[in-house]
Short mmCIF file of C-alpha atoms and ligand atoms in Angstrom, two decimals:
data_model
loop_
_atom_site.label_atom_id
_atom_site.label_comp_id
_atom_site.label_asym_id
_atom_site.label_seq_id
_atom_site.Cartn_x
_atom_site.Cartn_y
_atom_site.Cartn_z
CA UNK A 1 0.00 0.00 0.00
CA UNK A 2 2.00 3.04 -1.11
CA UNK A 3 -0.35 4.88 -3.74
CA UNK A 4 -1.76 8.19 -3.57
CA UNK A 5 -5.05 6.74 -2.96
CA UNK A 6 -4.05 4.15 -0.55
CA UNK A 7 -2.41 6.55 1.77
CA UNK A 8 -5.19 8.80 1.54
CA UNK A 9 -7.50 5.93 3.27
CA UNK A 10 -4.85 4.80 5.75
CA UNK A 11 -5.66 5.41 9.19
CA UNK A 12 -4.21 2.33 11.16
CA UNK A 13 -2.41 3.72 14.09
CA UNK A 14 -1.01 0.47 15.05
CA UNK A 15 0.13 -0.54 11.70
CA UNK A 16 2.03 3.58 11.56
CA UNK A 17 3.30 2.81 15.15
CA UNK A 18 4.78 -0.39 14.45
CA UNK A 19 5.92 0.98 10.77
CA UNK A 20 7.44 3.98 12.77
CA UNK A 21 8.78 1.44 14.82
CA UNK A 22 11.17 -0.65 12.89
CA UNK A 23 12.87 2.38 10.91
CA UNK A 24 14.22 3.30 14.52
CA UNK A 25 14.99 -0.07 15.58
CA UNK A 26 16.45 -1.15 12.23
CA UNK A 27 18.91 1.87 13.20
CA UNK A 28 19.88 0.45 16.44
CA UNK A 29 19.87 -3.34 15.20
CA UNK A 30 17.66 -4.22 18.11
CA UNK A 31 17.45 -8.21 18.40
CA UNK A 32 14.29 -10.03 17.15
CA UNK A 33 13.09 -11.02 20.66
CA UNK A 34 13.31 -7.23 22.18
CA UNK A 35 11.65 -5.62 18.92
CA UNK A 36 8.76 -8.65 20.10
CA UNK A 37 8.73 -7.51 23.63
CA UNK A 38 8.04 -3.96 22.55
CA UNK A 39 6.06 -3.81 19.50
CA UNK A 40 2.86 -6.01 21.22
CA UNK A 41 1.01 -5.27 23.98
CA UNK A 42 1.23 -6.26 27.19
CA UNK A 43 -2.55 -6.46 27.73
CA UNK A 44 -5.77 -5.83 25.78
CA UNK A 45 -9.16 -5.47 27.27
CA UNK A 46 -12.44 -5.64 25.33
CA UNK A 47 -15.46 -4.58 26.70
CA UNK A 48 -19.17 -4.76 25.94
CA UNK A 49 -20.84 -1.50 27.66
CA UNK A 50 -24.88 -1.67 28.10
CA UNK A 51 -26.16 2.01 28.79
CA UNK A 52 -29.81 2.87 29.20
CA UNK A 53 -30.78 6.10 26.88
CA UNK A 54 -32.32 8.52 27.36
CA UNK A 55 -35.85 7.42 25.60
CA UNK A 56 -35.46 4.25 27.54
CA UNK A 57 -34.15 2.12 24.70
CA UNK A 58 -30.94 0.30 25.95
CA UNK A 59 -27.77 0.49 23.44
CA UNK A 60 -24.15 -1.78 23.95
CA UNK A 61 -21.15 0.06 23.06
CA UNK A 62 -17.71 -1.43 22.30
CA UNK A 63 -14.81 -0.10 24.98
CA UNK A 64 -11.31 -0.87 24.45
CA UNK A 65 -8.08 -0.11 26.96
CA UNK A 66 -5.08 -1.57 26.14
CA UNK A 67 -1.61 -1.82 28.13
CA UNK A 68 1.15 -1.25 26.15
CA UNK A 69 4.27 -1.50 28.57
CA UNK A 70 4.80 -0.52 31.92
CA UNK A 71 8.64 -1.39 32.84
CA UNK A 72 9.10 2.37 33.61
CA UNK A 73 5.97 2.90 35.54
CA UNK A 74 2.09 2.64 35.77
CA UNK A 75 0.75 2.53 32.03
CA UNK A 76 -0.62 5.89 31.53
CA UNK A 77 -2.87 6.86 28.79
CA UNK A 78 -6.25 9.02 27.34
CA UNK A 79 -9.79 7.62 26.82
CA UNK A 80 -11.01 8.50 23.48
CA UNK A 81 -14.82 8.90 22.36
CA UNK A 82 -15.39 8.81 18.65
CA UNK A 83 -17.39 6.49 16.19
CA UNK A 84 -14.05 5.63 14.45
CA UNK A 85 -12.29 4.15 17.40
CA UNK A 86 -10.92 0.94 17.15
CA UNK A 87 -8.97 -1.73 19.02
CA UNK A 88 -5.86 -1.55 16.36
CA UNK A 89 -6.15 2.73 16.17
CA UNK A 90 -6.08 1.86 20.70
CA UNK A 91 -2.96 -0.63 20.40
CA UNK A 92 -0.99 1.88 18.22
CA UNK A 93 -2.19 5.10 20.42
CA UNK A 94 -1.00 2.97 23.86
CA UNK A 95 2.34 2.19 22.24
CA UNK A 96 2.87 6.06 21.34
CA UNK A 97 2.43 6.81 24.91
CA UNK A 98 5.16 4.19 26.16
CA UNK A 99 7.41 6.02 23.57
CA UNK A 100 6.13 9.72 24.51
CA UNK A 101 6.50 9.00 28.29
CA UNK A 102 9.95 7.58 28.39
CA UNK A 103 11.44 10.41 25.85
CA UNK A 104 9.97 13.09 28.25
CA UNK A 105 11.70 10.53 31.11
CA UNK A 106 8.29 10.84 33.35
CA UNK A 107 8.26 7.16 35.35
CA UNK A 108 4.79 6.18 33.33
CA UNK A 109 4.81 3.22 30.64
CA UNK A 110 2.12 3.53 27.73
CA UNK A 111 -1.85 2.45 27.72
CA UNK A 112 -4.94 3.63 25.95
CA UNK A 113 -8.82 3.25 25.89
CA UNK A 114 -11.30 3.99 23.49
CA UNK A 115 -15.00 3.88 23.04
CA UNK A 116 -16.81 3.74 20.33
CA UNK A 117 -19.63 6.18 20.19
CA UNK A 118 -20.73 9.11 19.12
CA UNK A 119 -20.60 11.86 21.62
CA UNK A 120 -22.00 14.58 19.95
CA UNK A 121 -25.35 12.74 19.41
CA UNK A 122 -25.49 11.86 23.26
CA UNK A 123 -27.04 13.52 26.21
CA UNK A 124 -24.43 14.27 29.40
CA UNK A 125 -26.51 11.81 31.12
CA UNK A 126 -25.94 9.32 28.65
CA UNK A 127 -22.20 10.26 28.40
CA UNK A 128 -22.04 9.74 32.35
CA UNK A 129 -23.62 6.38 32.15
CA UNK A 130 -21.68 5.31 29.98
CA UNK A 131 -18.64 6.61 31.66
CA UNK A 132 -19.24 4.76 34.63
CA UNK A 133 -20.21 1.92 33.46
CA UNK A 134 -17.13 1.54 31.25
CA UNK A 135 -15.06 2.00 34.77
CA UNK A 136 -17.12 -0.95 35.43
CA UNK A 137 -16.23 -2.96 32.44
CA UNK A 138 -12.22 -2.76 32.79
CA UNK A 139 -12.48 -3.99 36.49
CA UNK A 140 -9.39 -4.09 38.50
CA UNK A 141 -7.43 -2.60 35.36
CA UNK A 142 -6.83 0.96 36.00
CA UNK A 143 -5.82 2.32 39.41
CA UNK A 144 -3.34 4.66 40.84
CA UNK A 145 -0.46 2.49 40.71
CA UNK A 146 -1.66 0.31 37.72
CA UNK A 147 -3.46 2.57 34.53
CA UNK A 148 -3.98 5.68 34.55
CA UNK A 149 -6.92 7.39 31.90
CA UNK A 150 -6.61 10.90 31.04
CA UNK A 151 -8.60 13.09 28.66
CA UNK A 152 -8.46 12.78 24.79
CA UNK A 153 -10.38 13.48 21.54
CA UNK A 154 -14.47 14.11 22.85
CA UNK A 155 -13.42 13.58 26.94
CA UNK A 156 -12.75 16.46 29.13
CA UNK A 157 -12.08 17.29 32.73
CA UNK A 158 -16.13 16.34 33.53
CA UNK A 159 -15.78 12.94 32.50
CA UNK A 160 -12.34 12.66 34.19
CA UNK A 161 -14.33 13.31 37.28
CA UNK A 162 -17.07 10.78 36.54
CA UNK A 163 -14.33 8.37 36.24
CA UNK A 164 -12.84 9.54 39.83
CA UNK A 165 -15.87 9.20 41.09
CA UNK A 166 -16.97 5.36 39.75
CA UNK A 167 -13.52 4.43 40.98
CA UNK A 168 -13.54 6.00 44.15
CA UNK A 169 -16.91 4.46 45.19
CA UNK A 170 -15.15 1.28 45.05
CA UNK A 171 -11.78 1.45 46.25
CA UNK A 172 -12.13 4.67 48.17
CA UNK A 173 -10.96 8.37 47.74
CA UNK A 174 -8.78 7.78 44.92
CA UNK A 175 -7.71 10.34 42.93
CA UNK A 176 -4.87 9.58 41.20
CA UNK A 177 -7.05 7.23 39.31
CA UNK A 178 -7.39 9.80 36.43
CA UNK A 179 -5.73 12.34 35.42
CA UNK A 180 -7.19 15.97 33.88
CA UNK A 181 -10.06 15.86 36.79
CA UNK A 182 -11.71 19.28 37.58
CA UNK A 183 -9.26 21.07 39.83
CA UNK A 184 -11.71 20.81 42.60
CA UNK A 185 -11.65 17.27 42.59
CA UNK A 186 -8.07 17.12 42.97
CA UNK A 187 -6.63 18.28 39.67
CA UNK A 188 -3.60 20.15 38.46
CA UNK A 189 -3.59 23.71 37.53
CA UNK A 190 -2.18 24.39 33.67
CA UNK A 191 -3.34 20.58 32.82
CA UNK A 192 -6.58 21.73 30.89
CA UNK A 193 -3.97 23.95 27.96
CA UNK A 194 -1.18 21.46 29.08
CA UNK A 195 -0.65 20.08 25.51
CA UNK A 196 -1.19 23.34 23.80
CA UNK A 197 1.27 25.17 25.70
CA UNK A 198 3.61 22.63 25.26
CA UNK A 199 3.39 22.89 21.54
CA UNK A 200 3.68 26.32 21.56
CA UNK A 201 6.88 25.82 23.85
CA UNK A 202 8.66 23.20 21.09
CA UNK A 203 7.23 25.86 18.55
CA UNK A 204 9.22 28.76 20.35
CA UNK A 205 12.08 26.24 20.97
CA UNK A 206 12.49 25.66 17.25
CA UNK A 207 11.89 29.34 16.12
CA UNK A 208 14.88 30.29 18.59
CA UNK A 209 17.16 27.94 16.95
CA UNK A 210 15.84 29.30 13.19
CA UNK A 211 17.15 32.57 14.71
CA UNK A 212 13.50 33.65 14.27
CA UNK A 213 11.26 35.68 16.34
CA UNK A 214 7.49 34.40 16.89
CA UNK A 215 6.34 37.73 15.77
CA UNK A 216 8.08 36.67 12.53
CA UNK A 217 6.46 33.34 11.81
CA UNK A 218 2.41 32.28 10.75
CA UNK A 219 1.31 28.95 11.77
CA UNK A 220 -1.62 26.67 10.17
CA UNK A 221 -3.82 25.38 13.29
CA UNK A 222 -5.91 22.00 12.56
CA UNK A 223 -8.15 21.23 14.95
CA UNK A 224 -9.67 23.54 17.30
CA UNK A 225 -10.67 21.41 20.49
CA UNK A 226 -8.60 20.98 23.31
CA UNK A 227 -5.21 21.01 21.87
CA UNK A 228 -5.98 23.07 18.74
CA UNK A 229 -7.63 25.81 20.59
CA UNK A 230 -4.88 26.06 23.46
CA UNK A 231 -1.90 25.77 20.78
CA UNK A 232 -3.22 28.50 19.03
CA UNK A 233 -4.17 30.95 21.87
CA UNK A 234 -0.35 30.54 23.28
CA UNK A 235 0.81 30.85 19.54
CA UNK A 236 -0.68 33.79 18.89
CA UNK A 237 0.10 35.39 22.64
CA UNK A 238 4.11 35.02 21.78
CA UNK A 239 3.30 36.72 18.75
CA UNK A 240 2.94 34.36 16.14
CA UNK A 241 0.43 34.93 13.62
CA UNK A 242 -1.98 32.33 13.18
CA UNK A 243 -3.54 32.25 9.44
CA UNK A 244 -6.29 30.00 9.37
CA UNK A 245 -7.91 27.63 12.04
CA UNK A 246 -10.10 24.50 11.27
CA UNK A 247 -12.59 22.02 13.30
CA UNK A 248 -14.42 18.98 11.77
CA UNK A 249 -17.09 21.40 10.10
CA UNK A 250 -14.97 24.55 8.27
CA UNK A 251 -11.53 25.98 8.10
CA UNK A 252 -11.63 30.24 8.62
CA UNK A 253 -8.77 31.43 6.99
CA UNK A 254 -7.47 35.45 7.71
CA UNK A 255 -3.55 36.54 6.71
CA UNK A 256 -3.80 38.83 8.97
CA UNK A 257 -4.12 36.46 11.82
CA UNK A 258 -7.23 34.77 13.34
CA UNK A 259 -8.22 36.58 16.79
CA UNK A 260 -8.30 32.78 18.20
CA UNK A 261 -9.94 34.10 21.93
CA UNK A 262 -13.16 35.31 19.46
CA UNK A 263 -12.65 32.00 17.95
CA UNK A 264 -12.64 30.11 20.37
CA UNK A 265 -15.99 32.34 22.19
CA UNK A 266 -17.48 32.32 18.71
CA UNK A 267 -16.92 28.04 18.82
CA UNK A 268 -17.77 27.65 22.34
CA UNK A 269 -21.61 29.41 21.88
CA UNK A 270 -22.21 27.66 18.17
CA UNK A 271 -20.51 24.88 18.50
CA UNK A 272 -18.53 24.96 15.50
CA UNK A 273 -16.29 27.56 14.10
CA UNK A 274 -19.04 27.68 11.25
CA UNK A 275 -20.07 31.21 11.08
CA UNK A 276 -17.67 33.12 12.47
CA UNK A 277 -16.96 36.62 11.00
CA UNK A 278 -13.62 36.73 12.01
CA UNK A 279 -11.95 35.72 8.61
CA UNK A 280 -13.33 33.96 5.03
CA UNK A 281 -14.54 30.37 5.33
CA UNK A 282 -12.50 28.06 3.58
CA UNK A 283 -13.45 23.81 3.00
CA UNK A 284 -11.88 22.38 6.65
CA UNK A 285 -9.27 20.26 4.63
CA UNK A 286 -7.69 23.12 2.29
CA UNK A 287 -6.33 24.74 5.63
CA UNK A 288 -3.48 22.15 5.72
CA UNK A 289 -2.33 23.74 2.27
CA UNK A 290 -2.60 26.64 2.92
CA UNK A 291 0.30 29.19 3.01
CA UNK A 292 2.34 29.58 6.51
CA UNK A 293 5.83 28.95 8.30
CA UNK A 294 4.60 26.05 10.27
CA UNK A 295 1.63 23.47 9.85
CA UNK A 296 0.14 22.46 13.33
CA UNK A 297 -2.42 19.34 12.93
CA UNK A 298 -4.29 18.53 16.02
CA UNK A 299 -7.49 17.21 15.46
CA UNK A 300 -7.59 13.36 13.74
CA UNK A 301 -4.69 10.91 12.38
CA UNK A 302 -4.28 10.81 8.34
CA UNK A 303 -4.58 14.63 7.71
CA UNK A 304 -0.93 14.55 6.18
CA UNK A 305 -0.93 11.74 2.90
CA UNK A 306 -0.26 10.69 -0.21
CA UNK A 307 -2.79 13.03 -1.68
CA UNK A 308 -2.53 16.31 -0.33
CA UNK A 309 1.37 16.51 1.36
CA UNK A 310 2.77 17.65 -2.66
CA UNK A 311 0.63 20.83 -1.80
CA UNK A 312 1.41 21.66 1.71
CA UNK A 313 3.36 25.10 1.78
CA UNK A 314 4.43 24.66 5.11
CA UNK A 315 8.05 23.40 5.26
CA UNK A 316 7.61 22.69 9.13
CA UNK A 317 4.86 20.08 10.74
CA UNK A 318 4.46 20.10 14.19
CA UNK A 319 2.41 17.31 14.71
CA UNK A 320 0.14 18.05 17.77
CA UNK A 321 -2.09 15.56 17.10
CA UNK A 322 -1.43 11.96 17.01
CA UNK A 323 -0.50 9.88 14.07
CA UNK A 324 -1.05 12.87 11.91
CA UNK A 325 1.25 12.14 9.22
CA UNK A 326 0.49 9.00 6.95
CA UNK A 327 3.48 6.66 7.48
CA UNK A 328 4.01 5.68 3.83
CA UNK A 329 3.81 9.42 2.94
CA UNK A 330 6.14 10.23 5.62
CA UNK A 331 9.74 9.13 3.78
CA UNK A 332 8.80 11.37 0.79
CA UNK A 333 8.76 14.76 2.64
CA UNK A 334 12.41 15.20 3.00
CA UNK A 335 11.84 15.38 -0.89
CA UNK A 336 8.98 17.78 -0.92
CA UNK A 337 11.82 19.93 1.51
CA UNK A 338 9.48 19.52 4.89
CA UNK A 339 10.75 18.66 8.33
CA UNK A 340 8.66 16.92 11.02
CA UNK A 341 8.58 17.51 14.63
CA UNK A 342 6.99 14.46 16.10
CA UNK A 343 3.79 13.65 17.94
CA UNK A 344 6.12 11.78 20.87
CA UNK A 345 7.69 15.00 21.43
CA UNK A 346 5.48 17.65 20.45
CA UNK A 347 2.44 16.81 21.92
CA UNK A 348 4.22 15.52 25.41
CA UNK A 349 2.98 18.35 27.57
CA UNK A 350 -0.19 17.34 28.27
CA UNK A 351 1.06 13.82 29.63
CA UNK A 352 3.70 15.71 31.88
CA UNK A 353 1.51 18.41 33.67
CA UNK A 354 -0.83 14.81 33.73
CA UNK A 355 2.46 13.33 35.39
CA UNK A 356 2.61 16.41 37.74
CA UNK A 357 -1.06 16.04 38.91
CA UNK A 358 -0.51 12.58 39.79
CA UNK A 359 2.09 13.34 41.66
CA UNK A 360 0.53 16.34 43.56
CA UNK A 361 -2.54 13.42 44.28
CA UNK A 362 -0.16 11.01 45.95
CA UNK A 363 1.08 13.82 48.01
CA UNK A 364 -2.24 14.85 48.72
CA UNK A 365 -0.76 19.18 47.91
CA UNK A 366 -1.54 21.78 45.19
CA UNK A 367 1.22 23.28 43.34
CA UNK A 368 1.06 26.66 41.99
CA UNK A 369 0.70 27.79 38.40
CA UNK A 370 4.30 28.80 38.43
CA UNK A 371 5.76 26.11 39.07
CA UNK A 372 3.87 23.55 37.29
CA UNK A 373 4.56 25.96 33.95
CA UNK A 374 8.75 26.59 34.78
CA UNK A 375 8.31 22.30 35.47
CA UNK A 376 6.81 21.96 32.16
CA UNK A 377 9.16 24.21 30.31
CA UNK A 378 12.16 21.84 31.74
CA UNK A 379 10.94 19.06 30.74
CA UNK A 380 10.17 19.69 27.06
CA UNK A 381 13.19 22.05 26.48
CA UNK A 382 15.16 18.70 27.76
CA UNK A 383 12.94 16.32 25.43
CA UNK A 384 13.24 18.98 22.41
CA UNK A 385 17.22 19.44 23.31
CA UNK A 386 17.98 15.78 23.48
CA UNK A 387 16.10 15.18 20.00
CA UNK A 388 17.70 17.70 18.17
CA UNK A 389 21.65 16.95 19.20
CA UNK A 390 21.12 13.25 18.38
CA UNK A 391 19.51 13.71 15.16
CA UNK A 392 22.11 15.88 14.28
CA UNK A 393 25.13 13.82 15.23
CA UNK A 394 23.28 10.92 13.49
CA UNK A 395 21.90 12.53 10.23
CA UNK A 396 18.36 10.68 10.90
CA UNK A 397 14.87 12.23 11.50
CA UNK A 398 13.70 14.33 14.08
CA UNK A 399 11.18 11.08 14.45
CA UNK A 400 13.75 8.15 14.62
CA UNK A 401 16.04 10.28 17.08
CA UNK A 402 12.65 10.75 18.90
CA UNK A 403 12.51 6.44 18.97
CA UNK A 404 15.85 6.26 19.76
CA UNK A 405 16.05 8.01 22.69
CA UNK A 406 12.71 6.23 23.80
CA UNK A 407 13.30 2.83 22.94
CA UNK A 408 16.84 2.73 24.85
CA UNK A 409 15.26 4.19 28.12
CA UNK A 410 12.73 1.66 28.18
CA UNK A 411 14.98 -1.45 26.73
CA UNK A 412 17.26 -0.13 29.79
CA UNK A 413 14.41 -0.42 32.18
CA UNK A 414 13.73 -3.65 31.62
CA UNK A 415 17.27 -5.11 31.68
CA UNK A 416 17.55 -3.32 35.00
CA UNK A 417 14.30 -4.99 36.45
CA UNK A 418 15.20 -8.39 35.15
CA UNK A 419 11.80 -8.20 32.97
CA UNK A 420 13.66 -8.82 30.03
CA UNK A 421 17.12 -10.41 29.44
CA UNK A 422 18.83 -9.76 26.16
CA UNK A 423 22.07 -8.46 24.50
CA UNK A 424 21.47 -4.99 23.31
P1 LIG B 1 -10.85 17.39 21.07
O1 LIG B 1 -11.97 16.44 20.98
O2 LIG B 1 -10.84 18.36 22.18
O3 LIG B 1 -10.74 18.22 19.71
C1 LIG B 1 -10.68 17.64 18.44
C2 LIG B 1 -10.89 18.75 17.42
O4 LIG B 1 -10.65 18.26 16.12
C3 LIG B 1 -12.30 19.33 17.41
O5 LIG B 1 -12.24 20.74 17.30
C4 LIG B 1 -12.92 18.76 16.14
O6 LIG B 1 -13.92 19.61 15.60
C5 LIG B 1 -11.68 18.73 15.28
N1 LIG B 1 -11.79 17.87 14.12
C6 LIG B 1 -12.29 16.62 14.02
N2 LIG B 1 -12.19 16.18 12.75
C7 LIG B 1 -11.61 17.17 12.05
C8 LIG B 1 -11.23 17.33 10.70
N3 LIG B 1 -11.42 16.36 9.82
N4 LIG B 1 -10.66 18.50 10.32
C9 LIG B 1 -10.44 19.49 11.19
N5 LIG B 1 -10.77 19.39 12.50
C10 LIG B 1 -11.34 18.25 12.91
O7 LIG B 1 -9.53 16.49 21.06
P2 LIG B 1 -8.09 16.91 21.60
O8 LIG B 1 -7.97 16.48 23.00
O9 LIG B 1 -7.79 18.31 21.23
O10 LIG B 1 -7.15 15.92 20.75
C11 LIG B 1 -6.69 16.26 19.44
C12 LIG B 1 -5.48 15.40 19.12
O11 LIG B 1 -4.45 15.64 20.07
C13 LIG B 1 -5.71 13.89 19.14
O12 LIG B 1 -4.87 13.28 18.18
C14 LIG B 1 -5.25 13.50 20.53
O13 LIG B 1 -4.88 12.14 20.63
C15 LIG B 1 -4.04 14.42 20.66
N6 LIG B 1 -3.60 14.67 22.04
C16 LIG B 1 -4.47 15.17 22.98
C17 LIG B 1 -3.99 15.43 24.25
C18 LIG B 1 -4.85 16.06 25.31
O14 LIG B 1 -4.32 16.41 26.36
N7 LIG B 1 -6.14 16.25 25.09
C19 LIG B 1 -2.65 15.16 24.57
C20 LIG B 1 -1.80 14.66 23.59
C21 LIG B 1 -2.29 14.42 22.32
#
């Protein structure tokens, strides 16, 4: 499958992870046995979840969570709602966040869960039934010290508090179940913009070493939820101009740079950025062609293939979102002269400040702001450091540097626990 047209359909983000995979491991001649260890998961749950609707009708929904590895600590991983979710897009999600945690060296191995629905057709009563009783369905699987769920595409800090809740009714007050929880109930402050503000920080990070200033770069934003809202409010508060925004129902383009906080007020009261006067409406998928210093996808996987990526004017991706990139496209963009920042790195803030709010639960404290930003900042300047001097005294990809660096911390890990005995 290398076509134009095969690319454009691919969305398997277990077949990308493992294809992402190999071209590191291939580099480090990693034995047969360890690349067996690490490219399969350590444990996969399937779940049937019965929830009563709202007009009294009673509907079973397929839940997935899936372990990847946890030599370096508790798995630790998002719950995704979306009617696309599937167990292999799960498996290759939980092995991205073994990868992300041990480049950004936070003691967490990788998991994921997933269910598949459709959010934006349910009630919030249905959504917290359906919450809780998929806490149900995975049992004695997540836990403080075990998995840990966190918010992803359609979940937010509510849910993260359902979840809190549902587990904390059976093993008691417990909240380092979850992370991303309403800060009342125990959550951090900065983890709701976590992952935003972390790509804005490897976006600065990079610009510095272009010898650029912010104020002299536009950026291409796609996705505005979560991530895509929060990346491109910091964005455009250091100064970079951000030229066109999309969400799943239009793209707004304006070269004079969206105002994202109208945006985002405009998206918040509509629900969609449909109809918003602050620049011209464009399709939702010509944004990631359109004209800018730096491409930002955060919304889906895919957005970046075989059928668009000769078009993109961007000559730097940051991918915010996951698996945005198609992996068969991704060896042909040296060509097309564009760099990639990876997911692993770039979208690693939201698991830290995650990894600082569990750690403020087990000590039962708050941390400031402050410090949980100048933390944050540490970590990823490290991460973003580290990639960039190996890749350069390697000649490889900002990606395979990225698996490098992950797959020796966690192939170290598990020669040091005795897990795993091999010459490496
Ligand atoms: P979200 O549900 O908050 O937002 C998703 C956004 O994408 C929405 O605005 C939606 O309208 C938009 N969208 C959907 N389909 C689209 C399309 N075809 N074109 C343009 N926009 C589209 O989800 P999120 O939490 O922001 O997650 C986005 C990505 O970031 C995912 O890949 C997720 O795995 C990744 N991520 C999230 C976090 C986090 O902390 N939430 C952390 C790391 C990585």
């Amino acid at each position: 499958m290398n076509n134009t047209s095969d690319t454009e359909s691919f969305t398997d983000c277990h077949k990308a992870s493992i294809m992402q995979f190999d071209r590191a491991a291939d580099l480090m001649s990693l034995d047969s046995e360890l690349r067996q260890w690490l490219n399969t998961s350590f444990r996969e749950l399937s779940v049937r979840i019965p929830v009563r609707m709202d007009d009294g009708n009673v509907r079973v929904f397929s839940g997935y969570r899936v372990q990847h590895n946890n030599v370096r600590g508790p798995h630790k991983g998002g719950l995704r709602y979306h009617p696309d979710v599937s167990l292999s897009d799960v498996r290759g999600l939980a092995a991205w966040m073994t990868w992300k945690c041990a480049l950004l060296d936070l003691p967490l191995g990788g998991a994921k869960g997933g269910i598949t629905c459709n959010p934006k057709d349910m009630s919030p009563g249905e959504l917290e039934r359906l919450t809780r009783e998929y806490v149900h369905g995975t049992g004695d699987l997540i836990g403080p010290l075990k998995d840990i769920p966190a918010p992803d595409i359609n979940t937010n800090a509510r849910i993260m508090g359902w979840i809190m809740d549902e587990y904390s009714k059976r093993q008691g007050y417990s909240p380092g179940v979850v992370t991303g929880k309403p800060i009342e109930l125990g959550g951090s402050s900065g983890r709701e913009d976590a992952t935003g503000r972390g790509v804005s920080m490897i976006v600065s990070r990079w610009a510095q070493k272009e010898n650029k200033r912010l104020n002299q770069t536009s950026a291409v934003v796609q996705g505005f939820g979560n991530v895509g809202y929060h990346t491109a409010l910091h964005l455009s508060r250091l100064g970079c101009r951000v030229v066109a925004v999309s969400d799943s129902v239009t793209g707004i383009i304006n070269k004079n740079g969206v105002d994202i906080e109208a945006a985002g007020r405009h998206k918040k009261k509509k629900g969609s950025l449909s109809g918003f006067a602050g620049g011209e409406s464009i399709p939702r998928d010509e944004v990631v062609t359109f004209q800018c210093d730096y491409l930002i996808p955060a919304a889906l996987q895919n957005v970046v293939h075989g059928g668009n990526f000769q078009k993109i004017q961007a000559r730097i991706i940051f991918e915010a979102a996951n698996g945005p990139i198609c992996p068969y496209t991704e060896p042909l963009l040296p060509g097309a002269g564009i760099t990639v920042l990876p997911d692993i790195l770039v979208n690693g803030g939201g698991v830290t400040v995650s990894y600082f709010e569990w750690v403020q639960n087990i000590q039962h404290f708050q941390w400031k702001g402050e410090v949980v930003q100048a933390e944050l900042q540490t970590v990823m300047n490290r991460a973003f450091d580290k990639v960039m001097a190996l890749a350069q005294e390697r000649n490889i990809s900002f990606r395979i540097a990225a698996y490098i660096l992950a797959i020796e911390k966690v192939v170290q890990a598990g020669h040091l626990r005795g897990i795993y005995q091999s010459q490496y």
